[in-house]
Amino acid sequence: MVTVADPGPDGATDGATDGAIAPAAYFAGDDEARARGLYRLLDEGGALLADVPWLDRALARRLFEGMLTIRVTDARMMALQRQGRIGFYGEAMGQEAAVVGSAAASLPDDWIIPALREAGVGLFRGLPLESYLAQIFGNAADPSKGRQMPCHPCDRATNYVVMSSCVSTQIPHAVGVAMGMKILGHGGRCAFGYMGDGGTSEGDFHVAINFAGVTRAPVVLICQNNQWAISTPGTLQTAAETIALKALGYGVPPMRVDGNDVLAVYDACGRAAATARAGGGPTFIELLTYRVSAHSSSDDPSRYRDEAVTEIWRTRRDPLHRMQRLLEARGWLAPGETATLAAAMEARVRDAIAAAEQVGPPPVSTLFDDVYEQPTWLQREQRAQLVGA
Ligand SMILES: Cc1ncc(C[n+]2csc(CCOP(=O)(O)OP(=O)(O)O)c2C)c(N)n1
Ligand SMILES: [Mg+2]
């Protein structure tokens, strides 16, 4: 059952997903087998490993277009950062299937508690692009009033909670939200709590998953194992054979999934969410993927990793190409249509950026908002000095 790493072009191991297992065999196993195995439905050539009766054209297109939206938006935002028009950006390149597959498994009443790579979950659920950009520019339309660094969107309407810059602090929040739902009797809903591989080395992860196990909270804990935590590779992150195995120790059922297969991600997250919503408790899902881009716009991965390995993930293992092949083979996407879709998406993003750049910063007086319910005398004095009232 142990996944065998695929040798790369020069015999380098690259954390490959080639030991993947199709549904019947995967779900026939016990929890430990599911934590060591790797669930997959769609192979790298775009061929299905099993019948997928729930897949129709509309869903397949939604998943593909959701992934393409992230790819196009990220590319524009990185260009903007390089032009000095925004201060910071963190891409999800290569991880779009993990983001969109999990997002598509959520229902409108569920809660999303994300980490750094999941802005696309918000966008997929309906977080307006204009609000996303407002937060990145920190302009007057930003719900956070320009107080967070870029890549910290939030949206009440879609139950999308702002991510915390402090790695892993969001995992107790996700479990807490789920525990709250259970206490309040809000059945039929669950929380999705995201983290990276690095996040599972933090104390907060262990505290949170322990509470999830003990309280049987309706939470789906999703780890995007992109095999890097800035410059720390997976091999130095943990001595555990897989990240999913960690969940076993806390009595939380694990799954380990090919995170570049949007169909397997959607299916696994959908199963876990259905269990949680029905009162069956938490699940931990490791999505094996790869951080094709730099950690963020402040990072240069060529300083610390072999980019020949990255190249394999960027090309042969690209989650979009896989789905594109399937769609084209079924006649659900015309040849060349991807470029047309991408161009339309890019035009929409460019228009939204142009509009966001016209908005201007939040008024200085907002510095004093939301600090205390009643301003202190010192704040009143400072406010008077700064804005005259
Ligand atoms: C508590 C804490 N320690 C360190 C950092 C600096 N930091 C930001 S992101 C990151 C790596 C996170 O890696 P991972 O959890 O694998 O997520 P990824 O960035 O790969 O998506 C680190 C160390 C931080 N933000 N918070
Ligand atoms: Mg990581």
CSV table of C-alpha atoms and ligand atoms in Angstrom, one decimal:
chain,number,residue,atom,x,y,z
A,1,MET,CA,0.0,0.0,0.0
A,2,VAL,CA,2.9,2.4,0.5
A,3,THR,CA,3.2,4.9,-2.3
A,4,VAL,CA,6.3,4.4,-4.3
A,5,ALA,CA,7.9,7.7,-5.4
A,6,ASP,CA,8.3,7.9,-9.2
A,7,PRO,CA,11.8,8.5,-10.3
A,8,GLY,CA,12.1,11.9,-12.1
A,9,PRO,CA,14.0,12.3,-15.4
A,10,ASP,CA,17.4,12.1,-13.7
A,11,GLY,CA,16.4,9.4,-11.2
A,12,ALA,CA,15.5,12.0,-8.6
A,13,THR,CA,12.5,11.2,-6.4
A,14,ASP,CA,9.9,13.8,-6.6
A,15,GLY,CA,7.1,12.8,-4.3
A,16,ALA,CA,5.2,11.4,-7.2
A,17,THR,CA,1.6,10.3,-7.2
A,18,ASP,CA,2.1,7.2,-9.3
A,19,GLY,CA,1.2,4.7,-6.5
A,20,ALA,CA,-2.4,5.9,-6.7
A,21,ILE,CA,-5.4,3.6,-6.1
A,22,ALA,CA,-8.8,3.6,-7.8
A,23,PRO,CA,-12.0,3.9,-5.7
A,24,ALA,CA,-13.1,0.3,-5.1
A,25,ALA,CA,-9.8,-0.9,-3.8
A,26,TYR,CA,-9.2,2.4,-1.9
A,27,PHE,CA,-12.5,2.3,0.0
A,28,ALA,CA,-12.2,-1.4,0.6
A,29,GLY,CA,-9.2,-0.7,2.9
A,30,ASP,CA,-9.3,0.2,6.6
A,31,ASP,CA,-8.3,3.6,8.0
A,32,GLU,CA,-4.6,2.8,8.1
A,33,ALA,CA,-4.7,1.7,4.4
A,34,ARG,CA,-6.5,4.9,3.5
A,35,ALA,CA,-3.9,6.9,5.3
A,36,ARG,CA,-1.0,5.2,3.5
A,37,GLY,CA,-2.7,4.8,0.1
A,38,LEU,CA,-3.6,7.5,-2.4
A,39,TYR,CA,-7.1,7.8,-3.8
A,40,ARG,CA,-7.4,8.8,-7.5
A,41,LEU,CA,-10.1,8.8,-10.1
A,42,LEU,CA,-8.5,10.6,-13.0
A,43,ASP,CA,-5.0,9.7,-14.1
A,44,GLU,CA,-2.3,12.1,-15.5
A,45,GLY,CA,-3.4,11.3,-19.1
A,46,GLY,CA,-6.9,12.4,-18.4
A,47,ALA,CA,-8.4,8.8,-18.3
A,48,LEU,CA,-10.9,7.8,-15.6
A,49,LEU,CA,-9.9,4.8,-13.4
A,50,ALA,CA,-13.5,4.0,-12.6
A,51,ASP,CA,-17.1,4.8,-13.6
A,52,VAL,CA,-18.0,8.2,-12.2
A,53,PRO,CA,-21.8,8.3,-12.6
A,54,TRP,CA,-22.2,11.6,-10.8
A,55,LEU,CA,-20.0,13.5,-13.3
A,56,ASP,CA,-21.9,15.4,-15.9
A,57,ARG,CA,-20.9,18.2,-18.3
A,58,ALA,CA,-22.1,21.0,-16.1
A,59,LEU,CA,-20.1,19.8,-13.1
A,60,ALA,CA,-17.0,19.0,-15.1
A,61,ARG,CA,-17.1,22.5,-16.7
A,62,ARG,CA,-17.6,24.2,-13.3
A,63,LEU,CA,-14.6,22.4,-11.9
A,64,PHE,CA,-12.4,23.2,-14.9
A,65,GLU,CA,-13.4,26.8,-15.1
A,66,GLY,CA,-13.0,27.2,-11.4
A,67,MET,CA,-9.4,26.0,-11.7
A,68,LEU,CA,-8.7,28.2,-14.8
A,69,THR,CA,-10.1,31.2,-12.9
A,70,ILE,CA,-7.5,30.7,-10.2
A,71,ARG,CA,-4.7,30.2,-12.7
A,72,VAL,CA,-5.6,33.3,-14.6
A,73,THR,CA,-6.2,35.5,-11.6
A,74,ASP,CA,-2.9,34.4,-9.9
A,75,ALA,CA,-0.9,35.2,-13.0
A,76,ARG,CA,-2.3,38.7,-13.2
A,77,MET,CA,-1.8,39.3,-9.5
A,78,MET,CA,1.8,38.2,-9.7
A,79,ALA,CA,2.4,40.5,-12.6
A,80,LEU,CA,0.9,43.3,-10.6
A,81,GLN,CA,3.2,42.6,-7.7
A,82,ARG,CA,6.3,42.6,-10.0
A,83,GLN,CA,5.1,46.0,-11.3
A,84,GLY,CA,4.9,47.4,-7.8
A,85,ARG,CA,1.2,47.9,-7.9
A,86,ILE,CA,0.5,45.5,-5.0
A,87,GLY,CA,2.8,44.7,-2.1
A,88,PHE,CA,2.6,40.9,-1.8
A,89,TYR,CA,1.0,37.8,-3.4
A,90,GLY,CA,0.8,34.1,-2.7
A,91,GLU,CA,-0.2,31.9,-5.7
A,92,ALA,CA,-1.9,28.5,-5.7
A,93,MET,CA,-0.3,27.4,-9.0
A,94,GLY,CA,-0.3,23.6,-9.4
A,95,GLN,CA,-2.8,23.3,-6.5
A,96,GLU,CA,-5.9,24.4,-8.2
A,97,ALA,CA,-7.5,20.9,-8.1
A,98,ALA,CA,-7.2,20.8,-4.4
A,99,VAL,CA,-8.7,24.2,-4.0
A,100,VAL,CA,-11.6,23.8,-6.4
A,101,GLY,CA,-12.4,20.1,-5.7
A,102,SER,CA,-12.8,20.9,-2.0
A,103,ALA,CA,-14.7,24.1,-2.6
A,104,ALA,CA,-17.2,22.4,-4.9
A,105,ALA,CA,-17.8,19.8,-2.1
A,106,SER,CA,-18.9,22.6,0.3
A,107,LEU,CA,-22.5,23.8,0.5
A,108,PRO,CA,-23.6,27.4,1.0
A,109,ASP,CA,-24.3,27.0,4.7
A,110,ASP,CA,-20.9,25.4,5.5
A,111,TRP,CA,-18.1,27.5,6.9
A,112,ILE,CA,-14.7,27.9,5.3
A,113,ILE,CA,-11.7,28.5,7.5
A,114,PRO,CA,-8.8,28.8,5.1
A,115,ALA,CA,-5.0,29.0,5.1
A,116,LEU,CA,-2.8,30.9,2.6
A,117,ARG,CA,-3.7,28.9,-0.6
A,118,GLU,CA,-7.5,28.8,-0.5
A,119,ALA,CA,-8.7,32.2,-1.7
A,120,GLY,CA,-10.0,30.3,-4.7
A,121,VAL,CA,-12.3,28.5,-2.4
A,122,GLY,CA,-13.9,31.8,-1.6
A,123,LEU,CA,-14.0,32.9,-5.2
A,124,PHE,CA,-15.6,29.6,-6.2
A,125,ARG,CA,-18.3,30.0,-3.5
A,126,GLY,CA,-19.1,33.5,-4.7
A,127,LEU,CA,-16.7,35.9,-2.9
A,128,PRO,CA,-16.9,38.8,-5.4
A,129,LEU,CA,-13.8,39.4,-7.4
A,130,GLU,CA,-14.2,43.1,-6.6
A,131,SER,CA,-14.0,42.4,-2.9
A,132,TYR,CA,-11.0,40.1,-3.3
A,133,LEU,CA,-9.1,42.8,-5.2
A,134,ALA,CA,-10.2,45.5,-2.7
A,135,GLN,CA,-8.6,43.6,0.1
A,136,ILE,CA,-5.4,43.1,-2.0
A,137,PHE,CA,-5.2,46.8,-2.7
A,138,GLY,CA,-6.3,47.7,0.8
A,139,ASN,CA,-8.7,50.3,-0.7
A,140,ALA,CA,-11.8,51.9,0.7
A,141,ALA,CA,-14.0,49.0,-0.4
A,142,ASP,CA,-11.9,46.4,1.5
A,143,PRO,CA,-14.0,44.8,4.3
A,144,SER,CA,-10.9,44.7,6.4
A,145,LYS,CA,-10.3,48.5,5.9
A,146,GLY,CA,-6.8,48.0,4.6
A,147,ARG,CA,-5.5,46.5,7.8
A,148,GLN,CA,-4.3,43.2,6.6
A,149,MET,CA,-1.5,42.4,4.2
A,150,PRO,CA,-2.8,41.2,0.7
A,151,CYS,CA,-4.2,37.6,0.4
A,152,HIS,CA,-6.4,37.9,3.4
A,153,PRO,CA,-9.9,38.1,1.9
A,154,CYS,CA,-13.1,37.5,3.9
A,155,ASP,CA,-16.7,37.4,3.0
A,156,ARG,CA,-19.7,37.1,5.3
A,157,ALA,CA,-22.2,36.2,2.6
A,158,THR,CA,-20.2,33.0,1.7
A,159,ASN,CA,-19.1,32.1,5.3
A,160,TYR,CA,-15.5,32.6,4.2
A,161,VAL,CA,-13.5,33.5,7.3
A,162,VAL,CA,-10.3,35.6,6.9
A,163,MET,CA,-7.1,33.5,7.0
A,164,SER,CA,-4.6,34.1,9.8
A,165,SER,CA,-1.0,34.8,8.8
A,166,CYS,CA,0.1,32.8,11.8
A,167,VAL,CA,0.5,29.2,10.5
A,168,SER,CA,-2.1,26.8,12.0
A,169,THR,CA,-3.9,29.2,14.3
A,170,GLN,CA,-6.9,28.7,12.1
A,171,ILE,CA,-7.3,25.0,12.8
A,172,PRO,CA,-8.6,25.4,16.4
A,173,HIS,CA,-10.9,28.1,14.9
A,174,ALA,CA,-12.3,25.6,12.4
A,175,VAL,CA,-12.8,22.9,15.0
A,176,GLY,CA,-14.3,25.5,17.3
A,177,VAL,CA,-16.8,26.6,14.7
A,178,ALA,CA,-17.8,23.0,14.1
A,179,MET,CA,-18.1,22.4,17.9
A,180,GLY,CA,-20.3,25.5,18.1
A,181,MET,CA,-22.5,24.1,15.3
A,182,LYS,CA,-22.9,20.9,17.2
A,183,ILE,CA,-23.7,22.6,20.5
A,184,LEU,CA,-26.2,24.9,18.8
A,185,GLY,CA,-27.8,22.0,17.0
A,186,HIS,CA,-27.1,23.3,13.6
A,187,GLY,CA,-27.3,20.0,11.8
A,188,GLY,CA,-26.7,19.5,8.1
A,189,ARG,CA,-23.7,21.9,8.0
A,190,CYS,CA,-20.0,21.5,8.6
A,191,ALA,CA,-16.8,23.5,8.7
A,192,PHE,CA,-13.9,23.1,6.3
A,193,GLY,CA,-10.6,23.8,8.0
A,194,TYR,CA,-7.5,24.1,5.8
A,195,MET,CA,-3.8,23.9,6.4
A,196,GLY,CA,-0.5,23.2,4.7
A,197,ASP,CA,1.9,20.4,5.4
A,198,GLY,CA,4.0,22.7,7.5
A,199,GLY,CA,0.9,23.5,9.5
A,200,THR,CA,0.7,20.0,10.8
A,201,SER,CA,4.0,20.4,12.7
A,202,GLU,CA,2.5,23.2,14.8
A,203,GLY,CA,1.0,22.6,18.3
A,204,ASP,CA,-2.3,24.2,17.2
A,205,PHE,CA,-2.8,21.3,14.7
A,206,HIS,CA,-2.5,18.7,17.4
A,207,VAL,CA,-4.7,20.5,19.9
A,208,ALA,CA,-7.4,21.1,17.3
A,209,ILE,CA,-7.5,17.6,15.8
A,210,ASN,CA,-7.6,16.2,19.3
A,211,PHE,CA,-10.7,18.3,20.1
A,212,ALA,CA,-12.2,17.3,16.8
A,213,GLY,CA,-11.8,13.6,17.6
A,214,VAL,CA,-13.0,13.8,21.2
A,215,THR,CA,-16.1,16.0,20.4
A,216,ARG,CA,-16.9,14.4,17.0
A,217,ALA,CA,-17.2,17.9,15.7
A,218,PRO,CA,-18.6,18.3,12.1
A,219,VAL,CA,-15.4,19.4,10.6
A,220,VAL,CA,-13.4,18.4,7.4
A,221,LEU,CA,-9.8,19.1,8.1
A,222,ILE,CA,-8.0,19.5,4.7
A,223,CYS,CA,-4.2,19.5,4.4
A,224,GLN,CA,-2.8,20.7,1.1
A,225,ASN,CA,0.5,18.8,1.2
A,226,ASN,CA,2.4,20.8,-1.4
A,227,GLN,CA,5.6,19.2,-0.2
A,228,TRP,CA,7.2,22.5,0.9
A,229,ALA,CA,6.8,24.9,3.8
A,230,ILE,CA,8.7,27.9,2.3
A,231,SER,CA,12.2,26.2,2.1
A,232,THR,CA,11.5,23.2,4.3
A,233,PRO,CA,10.8,20.1,2.3
A,234,GLY,CA,8.4,17.4,3.4
A,235,THR,CA,11.3,15.1,4.3
A,236,LEU,CA,12.4,17.5,7.0
A,237,GLN,CA,8.8,18.4,8.0
A,238,THR,CA,7.9,15.1,9.6
A,239,ALA,CA,9.2,11.5,10.2
A,240,ALA,CA,5.7,10.2,9.7
A,241,GLU,CA,5.3,8.1,6.5
A,242,THR,CA,2.3,10.2,5.4
A,243,ILE,CA,0.6,13.2,7.0
A,244,ALA,CA,-2.7,11.4,6.9
A,245,LEU,CA,-1.3,8.8,9.4
A,246,LYS,CA,-1.1,11.6,12.1
A,247,ALA,CA,-4.9,11.7,12.2
A,248,LEU,CA,-5.2,8.0,13.2
A,249,GLY,CA,-3.6,8.8,16.6
A,250,TYR,CA,-6.4,11.2,17.3
A,251,GLY,CA,-9.2,8.8,16.3
A,252,VAL,CA,-10.0,10.9,13.3
A,253,PRO,CA,-10.6,8.9,10.1
A,254,PRO,CA,-8.1,9.8,7.5
A,255,MET,CA,-8.0,9.9,3.7
A,256,ARG,CA,-5.1,10.5,1.4
A,257,VAL,CA,-5.9,11.7,-2.1
A,258,ASP,CA,-4.2,12.7,-5.3
A,259,GLY,CA,-4.5,16.4,-4.8
A,260,ASN,CA,-4.0,17.1,-8.5
A,261,ASP,CA,-7.1,15.1,-9.4
A,262,VAL,CA,-10.0,17.4,-9.0
A,263,LEU,CA,-12.5,14.6,-9.3
A,264,ALA,CA,-11.0,12.5,-6.5
A,265,VAL,CA,-10.6,15.6,-4.3
A,266,TYR,CA,-14.3,16.5,-4.9
A,267,ASP,CA,-15.4,13.0,-4.2
A,268,ALA,CA,-13.3,12.6,-1.0
A,269,CYS,CA,-14.2,16.0,0.4
A,270,GLY,CA,-17.9,15.3,-0.5
A,271,ARG,CA,-17.9,12.0,1.4
A,272,ALA,CA,-16.2,13.6,4.4
A,273,ALA,CA,-18.6,16.6,4.4
A,274,ALA,CA,-21.7,14.3,4.1
A,275,THR,CA,-20.5,12.3,7.1
A,276,ALA,CA,-19.9,15.5,9.1
A,277,ARG,CA,-23.2,17.0,8.2
A,278,ALA,CA,-25.0,13.8,9.1
A,279,GLY,CA,-23.5,13.8,12.6
A,280,GLY,CA,-20.8,11.2,11.8
A,281,GLY,CA,-17.9,13.4,13.0
A,282,PRO,CA,-14.6,14.7,11.6
A,283,THR,CA,-12.4,13.5,8.8
A,284,PHE,CA,-8.8,14.5,8.0
A,285,ILE,CA,-7.9,14.6,4.3
A,286,GLU,CA,-4.3,14.9,3.0
A,287,LEU,CA,-4.3,16.2,-0.6
A,288,LEU,CA,-0.9,15.4,-2.1
A,289,THR,CA,0.1,18.1,-4.5
A,290,TYR,CA,3.0,20.3,-5.3
A,291,ARG,CA,3.8,24.0,-4.8
A,292,VAL,CA,4.8,24.8,-8.4
A,293,SER,CA,5.2,28.5,-7.7
A,294,ALA,CA,7.4,30.2,-5.2
A,295,HIS,CA,6.1,30.3,-1.6
A,296,SER,CA,5.1,33.9,-2.2
A,297,SER,CA,6.2,36.9,-4.2
A,298,SER,CA,8.9,37.3,-1.5
A,299,ASP,CA,10.5,34.0,-2.3
A,300,ASP,CA,12.9,32.5,-4.8
A,301,PRO,CA,12.7,28.7,-4.7
A,302,SER,CA,15.6,28.1,-7.1
A,303,ARG,CA,17.8,29.0,-4.1
A,304,TYR,CA,16.8,25.8,-2.2
A,305,ARG,CA,15.2,23.2,-4.5
A,306,ASP,CA,15.7,21.3,-7.7
A,307,GLU,CA,13.5,23.1,-10.2
A,308,ALA,CA,13.7,20.1,-12.6
A,309,VAL,CA,11.3,18.4,-10.2
A,310,THR,CA,9.0,21.4,-10.2
A,311,GLU,CA,9.0,21.2,-14.0
A,312,ILE,CA,7.5,17.7,-13.9
A,313,TRP,CA,4.7,18.9,-11.7
A,314,ARG,CA,4.2,22.0,-13.8
A,315,THR,CA,3.9,20.0,-17.0
A,316,ARG,CA,3.0,16.3,-16.7
A,317,ARG,CA,1.1,16.6,-13.5
A,318,ASP,CA,-0.7,19.8,-14.2
A,319,PRO,CA,-4.2,19.4,-12.7
A,320,LEU,CA,-5.7,21.6,-15.4
A,321,HIS,CA,-4.3,19.7,-18.3
A,322,ARG,CA,-5.7,16.4,-16.9
A,323,MET,CA,-9.2,17.7,-16.7
A,324,GLN,CA,-8.9,19.5,-20.0
A,325,ARG,CA,-8.1,16.2,-21.7
A,326,LEU,CA,-11.1,14.5,-20.1
A,327,LEU,CA,-13.4,17.3,-21.1
A,328,GLU,CA,-12.1,17.4,-24.7
A,329,ALA,CA,-12.3,13.6,-25.0
A,330,ARG,CA,-16.0,13.8,-24.0
A,331,GLY,CA,-16.7,16.7,-26.3
A,332,TRP,CA,-17.5,18.9,-23.3
A,333,LEU,CA,-14.8,21.4,-24.3
A,334,ALA,CA,-13.9,22.4,-27.8
A,335,PRO,CA,-10.3,22.3,-28.9
A,336,GLY,CA,-8.9,25.8,-28.4
A,337,GLU,CA,-11.8,26.8,-26.1
A,338,THR,CA,-9.5,26.9,-23.0
A,339,ALA,CA,-7.6,29.8,-24.5
A,340,THR,CA,-10.9,31.6,-25.3
A,341,LEU,CA,-12.1,31.1,-21.7
A,342,ALA,CA,-8.8,32.2,-20.2
A,343,ALA,CA,-8.8,35.4,-22.4
A,344,ALA,CA,-12.4,36.3,-21.2
A,345,MET,CA,-11.4,35.7,-17.6
A,346,GLU,CA,-8.3,37.8,-17.9
A,347,ALA,CA,-10.2,40.6,-19.4
A,348,ARG,CA,-12.7,40.5,-16.5
A,349,VAL,CA,-9.8,40.5,-14.0
A,350,ARG,CA,-8.0,43.4,-15.8
A,351,ASP,CA,-11.3,45.4,-15.8
A,352,ALA,CA,-11.8,44.7,-12.0
A,353,ILE,CA,-8.1,45.7,-11.3
A,354,ALA,CA,-8.5,49.0,-13.2
A,355,ALA,CA,-11.7,49.7,-11.2
A,356,ALA,CA,-10.0,48.8,-7.9
A,357,GLU,CA,-7.1,51.1,-8.6
A,358,GLN,CA,-9.5,54.0,-8.9
A,359,VAL,CA,-11.0,53.5,-5.5
A,360,GLY,CA,-8.3,55.0,-3.2
A,361,PRO,CA,-7.4,54.2,0.4
A,362,PRO,CA,-9.9,54.0,3.3
A,363,PRO,CA,-10.4,57.3,5.1
A,364,VAL,CA,-7.7,57.9,7.8
A,365,SER,CA,-10.5,58.2,10.4
A,366,THR,CA,-11.2,54.4,10.0
A,367,LEU,CA,-8.0,53.8,11.9
A,368,PHE,CA,-10.1,54.4,15.0
A,369,ASP,CA,-13.0,52.2,14.1
A,370,ASP,CA,-13.5,48.8,15.7
A,371,VAL,CA,-10.8,49.3,18.3
A,372,TYR,CA,-13.0,49.5,21.3
A,373,GLU,CA,-16.8,49.7,21.5
A,374,GLN,CA,-16.4,53.1,23.2
A,375,PRO,CA,-13.3,55.1,22.2
A,376,THR,CA,-10.9,56.0,25.1
A,377,TRP,CA,-10.1,59.6,25.9
A,378,LEU,CA,-6.7,59.0,24.3
A,379,GLN,CA,-8.2,57.7,21.0
A,380,ARG,CA,-10.6,60.7,21.0
A,381,GLU,CA,-7.7,63.1,21.4
A,382,GLN,CA,-5.6,61.3,18.7
A,383,ARG,CA,-8.6,61.3,16.3
A,384,ALA,CA,-9.2,65.0,16.9
A,385,GLN,CA,-5.5,65.7,16.1
A,386,LEU,CA,-5.5,63.6,13.0
A,387,VAL,CA,-8.9,64.2,11.4
A,388,GLY,CA,-10.2,67.2,13.4
A,389,ALA,CA,-13.3,65.6,14.9
B,1,LIG,C1,3.5,30.5,13.5
B,1,LIG,C2,4.2,30.8,12.3
B,1,LIG,N1,5.5,30.4,12.1
B,1,LIG,C3,6.1,30.8,10.9
B,1,LIG,C4,5.5,31.5,10.0
B,1,LIG,C5,6.2,31.9,8.6
B,1,LIG,N2,5.6,31.1,7.6
B,1,LIG,C6,4.6,31.6,6.8
B,1,LIG,S1,4.0,30.5,5.7
B,1,LIG,C7,5.1,29.3,6.3
B,1,LIG,C8,5.1,27.9,5.7
B,1,LIG,C9,3.8,27.3,5.7
B,1,LIG,O1,3.9,26.1,5.1
B,1,LIG,P1,2.7,25.1,4.8
B,1,LIG,O2,1.9,25.0,6.1
B,1,LIG,O3,3.2,23.9,4.2
B,1,LIG,O4,1.8,26.0,3.8
B,1,LIG,P2,2.1,26.4,2.3
B,1,LIG,O5,2.7,27.8,2.4
B,1,LIG,O6,3.1,25.4,1.7
B,1,LIG,O7,0.8,26.4,1.6
B,1,LIG,C10,5.9,29.8,7.3
B,1,LIG,C11,6.9,29.0,8.0
B,1,LIG,C12,4.2,32.0,10.2
B,1,LIG,N3,3.5,32.7,9.4
B,1,LIG,N4,3.6,31.6,11.4
B,2,MG,MG,3.3,23.4,2.2
